[in-house]
Coordinates of C-alpha atoms in Angstrom, one line a residue:
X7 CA 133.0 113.8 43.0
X8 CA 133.2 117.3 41.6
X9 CA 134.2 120.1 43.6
X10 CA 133.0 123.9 43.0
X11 CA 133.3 127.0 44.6
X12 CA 130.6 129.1 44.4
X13 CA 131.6 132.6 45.1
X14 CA 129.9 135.4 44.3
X15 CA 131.7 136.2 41.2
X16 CA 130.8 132.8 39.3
X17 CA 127.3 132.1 40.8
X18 CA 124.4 131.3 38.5
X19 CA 120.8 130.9 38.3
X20 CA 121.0 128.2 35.5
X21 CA 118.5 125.4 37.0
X22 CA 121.0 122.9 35.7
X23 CA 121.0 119.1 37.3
X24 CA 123.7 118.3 39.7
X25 CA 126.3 115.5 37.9
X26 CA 129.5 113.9 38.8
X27 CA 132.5 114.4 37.2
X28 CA 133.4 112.0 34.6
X29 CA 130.6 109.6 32.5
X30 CA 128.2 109.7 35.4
X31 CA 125.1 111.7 35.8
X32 CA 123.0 112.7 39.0
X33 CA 120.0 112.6 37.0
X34 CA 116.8 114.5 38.2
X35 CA 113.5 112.2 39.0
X36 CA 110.1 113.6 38.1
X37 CA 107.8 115.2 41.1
X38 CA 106.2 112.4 42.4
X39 CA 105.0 113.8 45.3
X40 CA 101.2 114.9 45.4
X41 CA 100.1 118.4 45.9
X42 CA 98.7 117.8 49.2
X43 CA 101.7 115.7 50.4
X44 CA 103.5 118.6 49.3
X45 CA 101.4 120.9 51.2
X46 CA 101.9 119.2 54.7
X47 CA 105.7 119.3 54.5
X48 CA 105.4 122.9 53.9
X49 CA 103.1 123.1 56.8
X50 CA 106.4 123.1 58.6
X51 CA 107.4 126.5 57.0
X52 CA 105.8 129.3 58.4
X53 CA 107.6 132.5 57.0
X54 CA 107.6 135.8 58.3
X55 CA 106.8 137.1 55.1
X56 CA 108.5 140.4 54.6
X57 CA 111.0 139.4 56.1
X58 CA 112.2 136.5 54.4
X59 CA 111.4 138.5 51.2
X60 CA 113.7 140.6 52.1
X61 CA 116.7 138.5 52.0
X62 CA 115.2 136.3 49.2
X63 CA 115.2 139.7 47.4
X64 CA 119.0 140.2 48.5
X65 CA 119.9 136.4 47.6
X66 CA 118.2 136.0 44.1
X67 CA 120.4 139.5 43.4
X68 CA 123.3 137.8 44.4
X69 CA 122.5 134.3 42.9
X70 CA 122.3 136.0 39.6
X71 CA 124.8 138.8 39.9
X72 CA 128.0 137.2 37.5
X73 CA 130.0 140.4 37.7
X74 CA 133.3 140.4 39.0
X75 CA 132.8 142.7 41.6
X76 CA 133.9 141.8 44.8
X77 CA 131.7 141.7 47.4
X78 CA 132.4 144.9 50.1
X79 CA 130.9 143.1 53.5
X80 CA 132.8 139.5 52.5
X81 CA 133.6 137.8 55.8
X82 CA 137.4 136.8 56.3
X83 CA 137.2 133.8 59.1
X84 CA 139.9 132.0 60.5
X85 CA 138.8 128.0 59.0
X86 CA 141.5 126.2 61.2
X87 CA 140.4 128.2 64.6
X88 CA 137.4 126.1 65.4
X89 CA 135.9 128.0 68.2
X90 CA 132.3 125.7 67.6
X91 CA 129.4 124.8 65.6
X92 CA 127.1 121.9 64.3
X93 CA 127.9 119.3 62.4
X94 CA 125.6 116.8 60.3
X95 CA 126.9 113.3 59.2
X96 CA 125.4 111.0 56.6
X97 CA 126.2 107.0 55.6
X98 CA 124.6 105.4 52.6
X99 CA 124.0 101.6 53.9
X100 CA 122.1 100.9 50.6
X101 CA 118.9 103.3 48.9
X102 CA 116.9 101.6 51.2
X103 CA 118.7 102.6 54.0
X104 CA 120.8 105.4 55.5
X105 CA 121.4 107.2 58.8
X106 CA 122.0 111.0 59.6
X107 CA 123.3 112.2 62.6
X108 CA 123.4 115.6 63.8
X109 CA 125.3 117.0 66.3
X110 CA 124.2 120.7 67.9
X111 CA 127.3 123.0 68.9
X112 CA 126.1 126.2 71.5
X113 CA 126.8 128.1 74.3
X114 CA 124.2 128.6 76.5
X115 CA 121.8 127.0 79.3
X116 CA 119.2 123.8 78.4
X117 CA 117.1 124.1 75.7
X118 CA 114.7 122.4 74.2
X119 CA 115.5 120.2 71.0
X120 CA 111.6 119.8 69.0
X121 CA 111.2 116.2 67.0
X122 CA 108.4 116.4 64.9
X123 CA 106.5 114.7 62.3
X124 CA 103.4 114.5 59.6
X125 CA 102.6 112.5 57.0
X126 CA 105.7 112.5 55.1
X127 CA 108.7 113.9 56.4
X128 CA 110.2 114.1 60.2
X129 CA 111.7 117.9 61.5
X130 CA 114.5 118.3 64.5
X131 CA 114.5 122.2 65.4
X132 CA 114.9 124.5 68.1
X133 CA 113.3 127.9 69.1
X134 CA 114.8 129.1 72.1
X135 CA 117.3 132.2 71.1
X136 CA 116.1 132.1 67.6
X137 CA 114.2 129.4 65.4
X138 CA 116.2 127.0 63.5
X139 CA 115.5 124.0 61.6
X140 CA 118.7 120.6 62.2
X141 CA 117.2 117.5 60.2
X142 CA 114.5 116.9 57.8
X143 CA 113.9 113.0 56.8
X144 CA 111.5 112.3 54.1
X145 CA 109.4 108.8 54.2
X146 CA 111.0 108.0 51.2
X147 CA 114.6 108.6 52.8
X148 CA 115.3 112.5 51.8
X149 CA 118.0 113.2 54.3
X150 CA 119.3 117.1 55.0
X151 CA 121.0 118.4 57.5
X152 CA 121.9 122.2 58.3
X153 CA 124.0 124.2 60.5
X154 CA 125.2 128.0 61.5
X155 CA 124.5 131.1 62.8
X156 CA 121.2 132.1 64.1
X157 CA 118.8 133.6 61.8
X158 CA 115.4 132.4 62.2
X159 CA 114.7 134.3 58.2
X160 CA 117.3 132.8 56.8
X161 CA 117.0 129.2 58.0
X162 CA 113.6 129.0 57.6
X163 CA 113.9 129.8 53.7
X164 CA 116.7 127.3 53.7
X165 CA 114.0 125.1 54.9
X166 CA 111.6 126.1 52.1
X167 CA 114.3 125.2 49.6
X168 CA 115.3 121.8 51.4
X169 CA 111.6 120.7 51.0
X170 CA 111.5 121.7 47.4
X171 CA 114.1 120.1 46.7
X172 CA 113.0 116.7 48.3
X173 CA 109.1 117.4 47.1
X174 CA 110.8 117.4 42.9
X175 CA 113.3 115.1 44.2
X176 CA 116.5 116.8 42.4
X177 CA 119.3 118.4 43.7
X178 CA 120.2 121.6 41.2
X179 CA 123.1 124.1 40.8
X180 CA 120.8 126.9 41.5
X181 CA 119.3 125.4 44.6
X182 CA 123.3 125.0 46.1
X183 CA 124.1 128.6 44.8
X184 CA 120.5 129.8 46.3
X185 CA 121.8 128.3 49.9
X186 CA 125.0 129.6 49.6
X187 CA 124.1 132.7 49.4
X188 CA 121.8 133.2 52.0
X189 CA 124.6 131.6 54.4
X190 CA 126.8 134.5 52.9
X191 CA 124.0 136.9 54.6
X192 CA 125.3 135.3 58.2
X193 CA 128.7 134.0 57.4
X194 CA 128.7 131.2 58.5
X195 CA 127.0 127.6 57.7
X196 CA 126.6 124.6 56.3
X197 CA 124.1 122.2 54.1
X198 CA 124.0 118.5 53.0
X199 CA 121.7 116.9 51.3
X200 CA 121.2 112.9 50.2
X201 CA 118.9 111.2 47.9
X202 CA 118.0 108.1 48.9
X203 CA 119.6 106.8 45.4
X204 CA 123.1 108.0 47.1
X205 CA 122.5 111.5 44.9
X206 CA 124.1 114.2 47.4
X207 CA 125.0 117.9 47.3
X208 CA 126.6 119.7 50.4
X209 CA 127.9 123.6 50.9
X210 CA 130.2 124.7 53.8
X211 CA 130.7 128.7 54.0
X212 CA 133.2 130.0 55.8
X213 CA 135.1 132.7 54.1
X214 CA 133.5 131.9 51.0
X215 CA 131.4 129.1 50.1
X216 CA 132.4 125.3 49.0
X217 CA 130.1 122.9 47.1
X218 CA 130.8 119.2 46.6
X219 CA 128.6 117.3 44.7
X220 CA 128.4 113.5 43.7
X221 CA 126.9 110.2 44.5
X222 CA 127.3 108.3 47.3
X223 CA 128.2 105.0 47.2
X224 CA 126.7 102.4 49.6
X225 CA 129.2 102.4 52.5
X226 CA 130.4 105.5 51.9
X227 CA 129.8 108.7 54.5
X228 CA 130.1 112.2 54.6
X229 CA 131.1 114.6 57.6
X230 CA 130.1 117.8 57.2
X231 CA 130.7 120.7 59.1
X232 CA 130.6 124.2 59.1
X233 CA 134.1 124.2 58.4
X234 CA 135.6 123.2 54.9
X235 CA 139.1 122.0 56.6
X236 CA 137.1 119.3 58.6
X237 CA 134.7 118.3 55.7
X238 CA 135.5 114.4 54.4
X239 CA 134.3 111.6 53.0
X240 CA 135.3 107.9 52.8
X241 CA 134.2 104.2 53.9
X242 CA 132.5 104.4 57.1
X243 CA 133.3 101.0 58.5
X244 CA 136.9 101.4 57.5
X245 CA 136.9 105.3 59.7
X246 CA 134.8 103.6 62.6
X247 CA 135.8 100.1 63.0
X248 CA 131.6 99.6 63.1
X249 CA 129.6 98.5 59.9
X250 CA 126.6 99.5 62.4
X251 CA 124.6 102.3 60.9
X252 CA 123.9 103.9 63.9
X253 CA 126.7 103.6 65.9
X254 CA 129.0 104.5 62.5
X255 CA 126.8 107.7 61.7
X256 CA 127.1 108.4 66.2
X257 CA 130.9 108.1 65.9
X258 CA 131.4 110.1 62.7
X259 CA 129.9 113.4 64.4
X260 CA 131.8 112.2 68.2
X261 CA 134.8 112.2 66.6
X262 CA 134.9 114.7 64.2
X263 CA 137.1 117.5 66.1
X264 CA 135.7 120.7 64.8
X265 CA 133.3 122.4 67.5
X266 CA 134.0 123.2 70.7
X267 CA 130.7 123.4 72.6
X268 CA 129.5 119.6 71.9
X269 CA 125.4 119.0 73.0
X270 CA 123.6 116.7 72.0
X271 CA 123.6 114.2 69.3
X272 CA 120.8 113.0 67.5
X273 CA 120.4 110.2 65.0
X274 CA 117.9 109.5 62.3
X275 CA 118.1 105.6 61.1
X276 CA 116.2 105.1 57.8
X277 CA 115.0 101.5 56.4
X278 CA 112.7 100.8 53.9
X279 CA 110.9 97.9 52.0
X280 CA 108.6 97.8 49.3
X281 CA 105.3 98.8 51.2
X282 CA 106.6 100.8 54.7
X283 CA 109.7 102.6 55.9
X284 CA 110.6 102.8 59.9
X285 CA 113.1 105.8 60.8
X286 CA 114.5 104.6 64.3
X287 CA 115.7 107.4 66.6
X288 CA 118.7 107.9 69.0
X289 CA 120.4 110.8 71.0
X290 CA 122.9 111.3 73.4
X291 CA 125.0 113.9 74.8
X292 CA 128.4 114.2 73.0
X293 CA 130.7 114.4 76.3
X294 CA 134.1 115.2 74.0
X295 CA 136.0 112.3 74.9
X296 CA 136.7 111.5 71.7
X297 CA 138.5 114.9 70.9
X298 CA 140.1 115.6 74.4
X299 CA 137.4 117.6 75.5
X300 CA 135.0 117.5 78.7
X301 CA 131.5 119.2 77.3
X302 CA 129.1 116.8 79.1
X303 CA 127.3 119.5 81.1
X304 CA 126.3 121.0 77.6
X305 CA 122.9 119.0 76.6
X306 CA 119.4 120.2 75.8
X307 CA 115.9 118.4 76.4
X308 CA 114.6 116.6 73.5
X309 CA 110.8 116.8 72.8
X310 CA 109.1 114.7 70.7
X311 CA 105.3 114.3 70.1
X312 CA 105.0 111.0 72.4
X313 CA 107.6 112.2 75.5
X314 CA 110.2 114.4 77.0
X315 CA 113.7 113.3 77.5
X316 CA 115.5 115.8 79.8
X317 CA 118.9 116.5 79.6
X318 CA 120.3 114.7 82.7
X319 CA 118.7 111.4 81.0
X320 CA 121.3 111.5 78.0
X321 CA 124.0 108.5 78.1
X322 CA 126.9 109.3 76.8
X323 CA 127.9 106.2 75.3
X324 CA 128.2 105.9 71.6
X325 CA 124.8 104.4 70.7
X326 CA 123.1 107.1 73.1
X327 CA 119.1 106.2 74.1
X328 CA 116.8 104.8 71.7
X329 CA 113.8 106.9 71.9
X330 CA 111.6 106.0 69.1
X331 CA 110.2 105.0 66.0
X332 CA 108.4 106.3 63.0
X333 CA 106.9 104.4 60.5
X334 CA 105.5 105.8 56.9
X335 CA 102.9 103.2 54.9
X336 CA 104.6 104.0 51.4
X337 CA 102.6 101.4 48.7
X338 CA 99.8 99.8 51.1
X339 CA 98.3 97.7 47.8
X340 CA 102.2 96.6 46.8
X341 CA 101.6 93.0 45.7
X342 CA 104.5 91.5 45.0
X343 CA 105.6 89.4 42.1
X344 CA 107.3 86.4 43.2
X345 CA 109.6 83.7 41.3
X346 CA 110.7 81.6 44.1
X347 CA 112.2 78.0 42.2
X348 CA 113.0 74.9 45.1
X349 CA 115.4 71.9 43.4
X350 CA 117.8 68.8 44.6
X351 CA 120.7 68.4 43.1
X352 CA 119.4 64.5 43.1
X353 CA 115.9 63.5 41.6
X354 CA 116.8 59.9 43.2
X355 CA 118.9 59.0 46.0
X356 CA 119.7 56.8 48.9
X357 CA 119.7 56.8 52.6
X358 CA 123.4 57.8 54.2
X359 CA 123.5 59.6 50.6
X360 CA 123.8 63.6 50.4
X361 CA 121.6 65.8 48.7
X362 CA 121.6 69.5 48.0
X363 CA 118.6 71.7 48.3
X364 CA 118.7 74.9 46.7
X365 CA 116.0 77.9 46.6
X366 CA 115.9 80.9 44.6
X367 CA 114.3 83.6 45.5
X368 CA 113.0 86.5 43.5
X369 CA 110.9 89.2 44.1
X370 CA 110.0 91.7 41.3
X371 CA 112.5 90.2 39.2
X372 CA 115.2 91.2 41.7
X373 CA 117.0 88.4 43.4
X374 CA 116.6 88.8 47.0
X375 CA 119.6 89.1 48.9
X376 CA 118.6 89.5 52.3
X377 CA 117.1 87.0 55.2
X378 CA 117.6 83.5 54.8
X379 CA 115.1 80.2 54.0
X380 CA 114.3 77.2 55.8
X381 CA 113.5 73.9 54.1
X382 CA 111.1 71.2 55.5
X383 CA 111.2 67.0 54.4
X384 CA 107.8 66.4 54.8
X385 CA 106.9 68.5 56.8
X386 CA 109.2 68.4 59.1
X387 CA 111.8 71.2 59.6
X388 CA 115.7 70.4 58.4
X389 CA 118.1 70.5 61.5
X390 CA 121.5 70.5 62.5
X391 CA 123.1 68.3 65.0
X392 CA 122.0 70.2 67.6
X393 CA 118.7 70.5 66.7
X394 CA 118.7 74.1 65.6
X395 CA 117.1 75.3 62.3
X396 CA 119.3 75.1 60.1
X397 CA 118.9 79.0 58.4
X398 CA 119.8 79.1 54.4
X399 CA 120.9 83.0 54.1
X400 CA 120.3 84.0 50.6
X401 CA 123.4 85.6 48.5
X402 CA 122.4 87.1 45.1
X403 CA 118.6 85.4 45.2
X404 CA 120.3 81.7 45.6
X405 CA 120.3 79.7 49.3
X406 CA 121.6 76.1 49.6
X407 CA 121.7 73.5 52.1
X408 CA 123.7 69.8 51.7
X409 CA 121.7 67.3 53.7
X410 CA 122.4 64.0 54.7
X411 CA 119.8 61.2 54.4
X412 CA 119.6 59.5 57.4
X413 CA 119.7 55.9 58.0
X414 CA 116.4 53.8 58.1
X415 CA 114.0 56.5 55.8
X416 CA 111.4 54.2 53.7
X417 CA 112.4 54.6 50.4
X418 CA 109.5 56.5 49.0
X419 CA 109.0 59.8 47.5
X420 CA 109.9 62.7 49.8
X421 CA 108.3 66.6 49.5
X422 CA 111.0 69.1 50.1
X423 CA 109.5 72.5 50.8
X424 CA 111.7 75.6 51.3
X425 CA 110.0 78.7 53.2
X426 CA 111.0 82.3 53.4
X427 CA 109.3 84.7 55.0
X428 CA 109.3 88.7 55.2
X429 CA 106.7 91.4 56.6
X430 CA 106.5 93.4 53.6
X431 CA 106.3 90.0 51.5
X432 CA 104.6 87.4 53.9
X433 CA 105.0 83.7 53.7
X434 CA 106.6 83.0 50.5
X435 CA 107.1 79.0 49.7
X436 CA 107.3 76.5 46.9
X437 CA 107.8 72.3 46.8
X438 CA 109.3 69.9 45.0
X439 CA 109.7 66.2 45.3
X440 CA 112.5 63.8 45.1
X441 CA 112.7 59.9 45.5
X442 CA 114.3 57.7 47.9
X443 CA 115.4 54.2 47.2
X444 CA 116.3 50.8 49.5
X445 CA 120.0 50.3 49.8
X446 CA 121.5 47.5 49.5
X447 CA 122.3 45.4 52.4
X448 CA 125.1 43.0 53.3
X449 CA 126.4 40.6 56.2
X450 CA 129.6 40.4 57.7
X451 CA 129.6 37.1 59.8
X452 CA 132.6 34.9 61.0
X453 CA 133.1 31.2 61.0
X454 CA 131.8 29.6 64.3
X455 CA 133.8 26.8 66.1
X456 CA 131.3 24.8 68.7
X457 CA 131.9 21.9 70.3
X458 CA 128.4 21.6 71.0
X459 CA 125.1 21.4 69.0
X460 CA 124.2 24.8 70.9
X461 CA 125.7 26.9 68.7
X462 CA 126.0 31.2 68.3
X463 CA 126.0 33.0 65.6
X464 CA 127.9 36.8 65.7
X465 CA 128.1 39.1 62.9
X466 CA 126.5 42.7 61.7
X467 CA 124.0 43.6 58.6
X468 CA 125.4 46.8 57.3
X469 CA 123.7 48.9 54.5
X470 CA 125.9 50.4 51.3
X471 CA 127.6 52.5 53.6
X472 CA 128.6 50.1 56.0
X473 CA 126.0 51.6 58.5
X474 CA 124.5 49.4 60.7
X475 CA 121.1 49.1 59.6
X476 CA 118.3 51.0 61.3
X477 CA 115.3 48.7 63.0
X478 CA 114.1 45.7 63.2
X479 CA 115.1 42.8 61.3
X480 CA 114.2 39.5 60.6
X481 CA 116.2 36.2 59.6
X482 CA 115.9 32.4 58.6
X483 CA 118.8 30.2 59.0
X484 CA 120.0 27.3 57.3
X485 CA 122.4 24.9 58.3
X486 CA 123.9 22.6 55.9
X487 CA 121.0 23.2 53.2
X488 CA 118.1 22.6 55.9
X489 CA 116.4 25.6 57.1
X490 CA 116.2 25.4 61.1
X491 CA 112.3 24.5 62.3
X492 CA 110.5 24.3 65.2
X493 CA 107.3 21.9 65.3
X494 CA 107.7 22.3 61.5
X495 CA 107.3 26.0 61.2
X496 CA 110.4 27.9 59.9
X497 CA 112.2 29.5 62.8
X498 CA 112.5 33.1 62.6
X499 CA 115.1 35.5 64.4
X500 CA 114.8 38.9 65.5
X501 CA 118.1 41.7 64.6
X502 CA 117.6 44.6 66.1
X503 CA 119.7 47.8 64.6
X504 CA 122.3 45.3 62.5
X505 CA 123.9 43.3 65.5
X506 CA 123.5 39.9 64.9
X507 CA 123.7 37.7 68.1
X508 CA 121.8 34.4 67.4
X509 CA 121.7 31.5 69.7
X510 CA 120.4 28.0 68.7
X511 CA 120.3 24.4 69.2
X512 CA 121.2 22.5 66.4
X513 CA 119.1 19.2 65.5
X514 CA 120.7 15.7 66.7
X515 CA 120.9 14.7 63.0
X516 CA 123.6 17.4 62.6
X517 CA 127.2 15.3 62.4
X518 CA 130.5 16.6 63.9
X519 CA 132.3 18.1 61.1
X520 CA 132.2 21.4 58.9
X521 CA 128.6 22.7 58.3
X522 CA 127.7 26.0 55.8
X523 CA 125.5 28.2 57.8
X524 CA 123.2 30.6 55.6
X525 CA 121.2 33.8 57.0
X526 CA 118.7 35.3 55.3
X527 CA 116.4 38.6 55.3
X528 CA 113.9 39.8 53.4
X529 CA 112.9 43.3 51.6
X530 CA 112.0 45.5 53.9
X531 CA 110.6 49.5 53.6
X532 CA 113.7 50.9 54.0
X533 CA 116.1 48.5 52.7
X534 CA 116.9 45.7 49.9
X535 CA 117.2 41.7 51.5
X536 CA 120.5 39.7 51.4
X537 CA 121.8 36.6 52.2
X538 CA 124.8 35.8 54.3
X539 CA 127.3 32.6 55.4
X540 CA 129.5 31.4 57.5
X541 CA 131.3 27.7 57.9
X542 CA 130.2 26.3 61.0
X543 CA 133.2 23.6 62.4
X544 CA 131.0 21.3 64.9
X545 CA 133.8 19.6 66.8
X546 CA 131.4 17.2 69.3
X547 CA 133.4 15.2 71.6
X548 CA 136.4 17.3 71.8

């Protein structure tokens, strides 16, 4: 971050691109905005012409003036006596979103707060006492914030420069030095201004004027007042114990201790995608709690183009009242291009085996690191042991599941599809197939001591990993080398999920002595066949 001080005796007209110091560069974009788009921000500005002429004559003078002449009417204010005034505060979440918060500082009864908007950007202002613009937001997530003294001619050409500035989207030397000197006309002041690429300029006069320039990095914030001593800048969920934007951005202006007067203040959350942006909207009344002071009787109405809000209906809790949203259509054709890849970490496997699934996503050739996919087995959603969906969240494009093949699937080719889905993207999903095979099966069955022909026959058919296996199963028996009939059909016995329980009468032909008892089942869908003994002892007569 470089820090200047403009005064009066090194300002400059150069129109030279704001940069950081060190190797990086705030570069400039080219306009992008069309003429009439341009027009209908400016619709906002509606300059008393000689007036503001006036003072532009008196600032460009100044702006350009590198003598070192001091300046006669220079104001000499006391910076650590904060005796009030606004403050704006701005977090960078990411360039596609952001929040500003402005909080109004003023003696005085109720007034009324305007919240407008057009076709591109959103205005907070006042008119009661004087006019004076708080917050512009651009669609595209332009962010400025401005406080001071009253002067309705001097604010609004602050305003013409703010939406010049966001129209060519740069942030220059000349435009900062422009500002400051029209707050040297009142005193008293401050500006901030973000791009929604982090870019950011801000100027606090007060005895002189302060610039700080730089980009902001995502999580970082900036609380600016109009005070330079209370200006800073750091990680905003490290200062507010809160990675919420808008309770972060709310908590940056409640506790910044420079204003004595507290009112309202109003937030400005900004989130985009690739075809819309939505600008959420909060206020509340800053009661000073935060800074040992009791100012909750200071609020204004807020006014919007949908409703009122009156004073008396501001919370003063940290998130204040949500009272609306605005939403910009930015690219309405925006087709995106989409390279979404589904694999298993197995192309064959088993049941009671595991299996990873893995999508990547990406859109644009961006990886996608936001929301989360869902994968399906034939249709059929994957779930957890408590039948929830079980939600892939995607980190750096890549989301991954390890699933569990349960016990009894046929062993047959399964479709795996993986589904995400976003508004500005709609359904996005993509298959692949992988292949199940039959485990093998085994018996465990102990040797059977009868002393009758009448014999039963205990044991379990387990699959590869010793799981009891799933369904229906059925078995011949053999006893001794002879398979057991009835009326001379092969007698067949029903095993129902692996637990073997088999009673039967033995044949009179069947000898006291020891016996070799086979069981046997066949290939079924899911699993292999096997074959299993025991030794029978048939101790008759004892």
């Amino acid at each position: 971050m470089s820090v200047a001080y403009a005064s009066q005796d090194n300002a400059t007209s150069a129109d030279t691109t704001i940069q950081q110091s060190g190797t990086d560069t705030v570069q400039p974009e080219q306009l992008e905005t069309a003429k009439n788009d341009y027009k209908s921000s400016n619709e906002y500005v509606k300059e008393d012409t000689q007036k503001n002429n006036n003072i532009k004559k008196a600032t460009d003078k100044k702006t350009t003036d590198n003598t070192n002449k001091n300046t006669k009417n220079e104001e000499y204010l006391d910076d650590m006596n904060n005796t009030g005034d606004c403050c704006t505060t701005i977090i960078q979440v990411s360039e596609n979103e952001a929040a500003i918060s402005f909080r109004r500082d003023s003696t005085g009864s109720v007034s009324n707060i305007y919240v407008t908007n057009n076709s591109s950007i959103i205005k907070q202002y006042k008119t009661s006492g004087s006019y004076f613009f708080h917050v512009l937001v651009s669609k595209d997530g332009w962010m400025v914030g401005t406080g001071g003294a009253d002067n309705a001619n001097v604010n609004r050409l602050i305003e013409s420069r703010a939406l010049s500035m966001i129209n060519s989207k740069t942030i220059t030397t000349s435009d900062l030095n422009y500002i400051a000197n029209l707050h040297r006309q009142i005193g008293i002041g401050h500006f901030v201004i973000k791009a929604p690429d982090g870019r950011y300029a801000t100027e606090v006069y007060r005895n002189g004027p302060m610039i700080n320039t730089g980009v902001l990095k995502n999580g970082e914030y900036i609380v600016c007042p109009n005070s330079k001593t209370y200006y800073h800048k750091g990680n905003y969920v490290t200062y507010t114990r809160t990675s919420d934007p808008v309770n972060a951005s709310r908590l940056l202006a409640l506790k910044d201790p420079y204003g004595l007067n507290r009112r309202n203040i109003m937030t400005y959350h900004f989130k985009r995608n690739e075809t819309t942006s939505n600008i959420d909207f909060y206020a509340g009344n800053d009661n000073g709690a935060y800074v040992g002071r009791s100012t909750a009787y200071q609020r204004d109405n807020i006014v919007t183009n949908k409703k009122t809000v009156y004073s008396t209906q501001l919370p003063t809790t940290v998130r204040g009242m949500y009272i609306d949203t605005y939403t910009y259509i930015l690219n309405a054709s925006y087709k995106p291009q989409v390279n979404f890849i589904v694999t298993t970490s197995e192309n064959i496997t088993k049941m009671g085996n595991n299996i990873t699934f893995t999508a990547n996503l990406k859109v644009d050739n961006k990886a996608i690191n936001t929301g989360y996919v869902i994968f399906k087995l034939n249709g059929v959603t994957v779930k957890d042991k408590n039948n929830q969906t079980v939600k892939a969240y995607l980190r750096n494009g890549i989301a991954s599941v390890t699933f569990t093949i349960p016990d009894g699937w046929s062993a047959k080719a399964v479709k795996l599809t993986s589904v995400y889905s976003k508004s500005n993207y709609g359904r996005i999903e993509n298959k692949t197939y992988f292949n199940l095979t039959r485990p093998d099966t085994h018996m465990q069955l102990p040797n059977i001591t009868s002393n009758s022909r009448t014999i039963r026959i205990y044991g379990v058919l387990l699959d590869e990993h010793n799981h009891n296996v799933v369904g229906e199963n059925t078995f011949a028996v053999k006893v001794s080398g002879l398979t057991l009939k009835t009326k001379g059909t092969a007698m067949i016995f029903k095993v129902i999920n692996g637990t073997i329980n088999i009673e039967v009468t033995l044949p009179d032909y069947y000898k006291a002595g020891n016996h070799t008892v086979i069981l046997s089942t066949g290939t079924r869908g899911a699993y292999n066949g096997c074959r299993g003994s025991c030794t029978l002892n048939l101790a008759l007569g004892q």
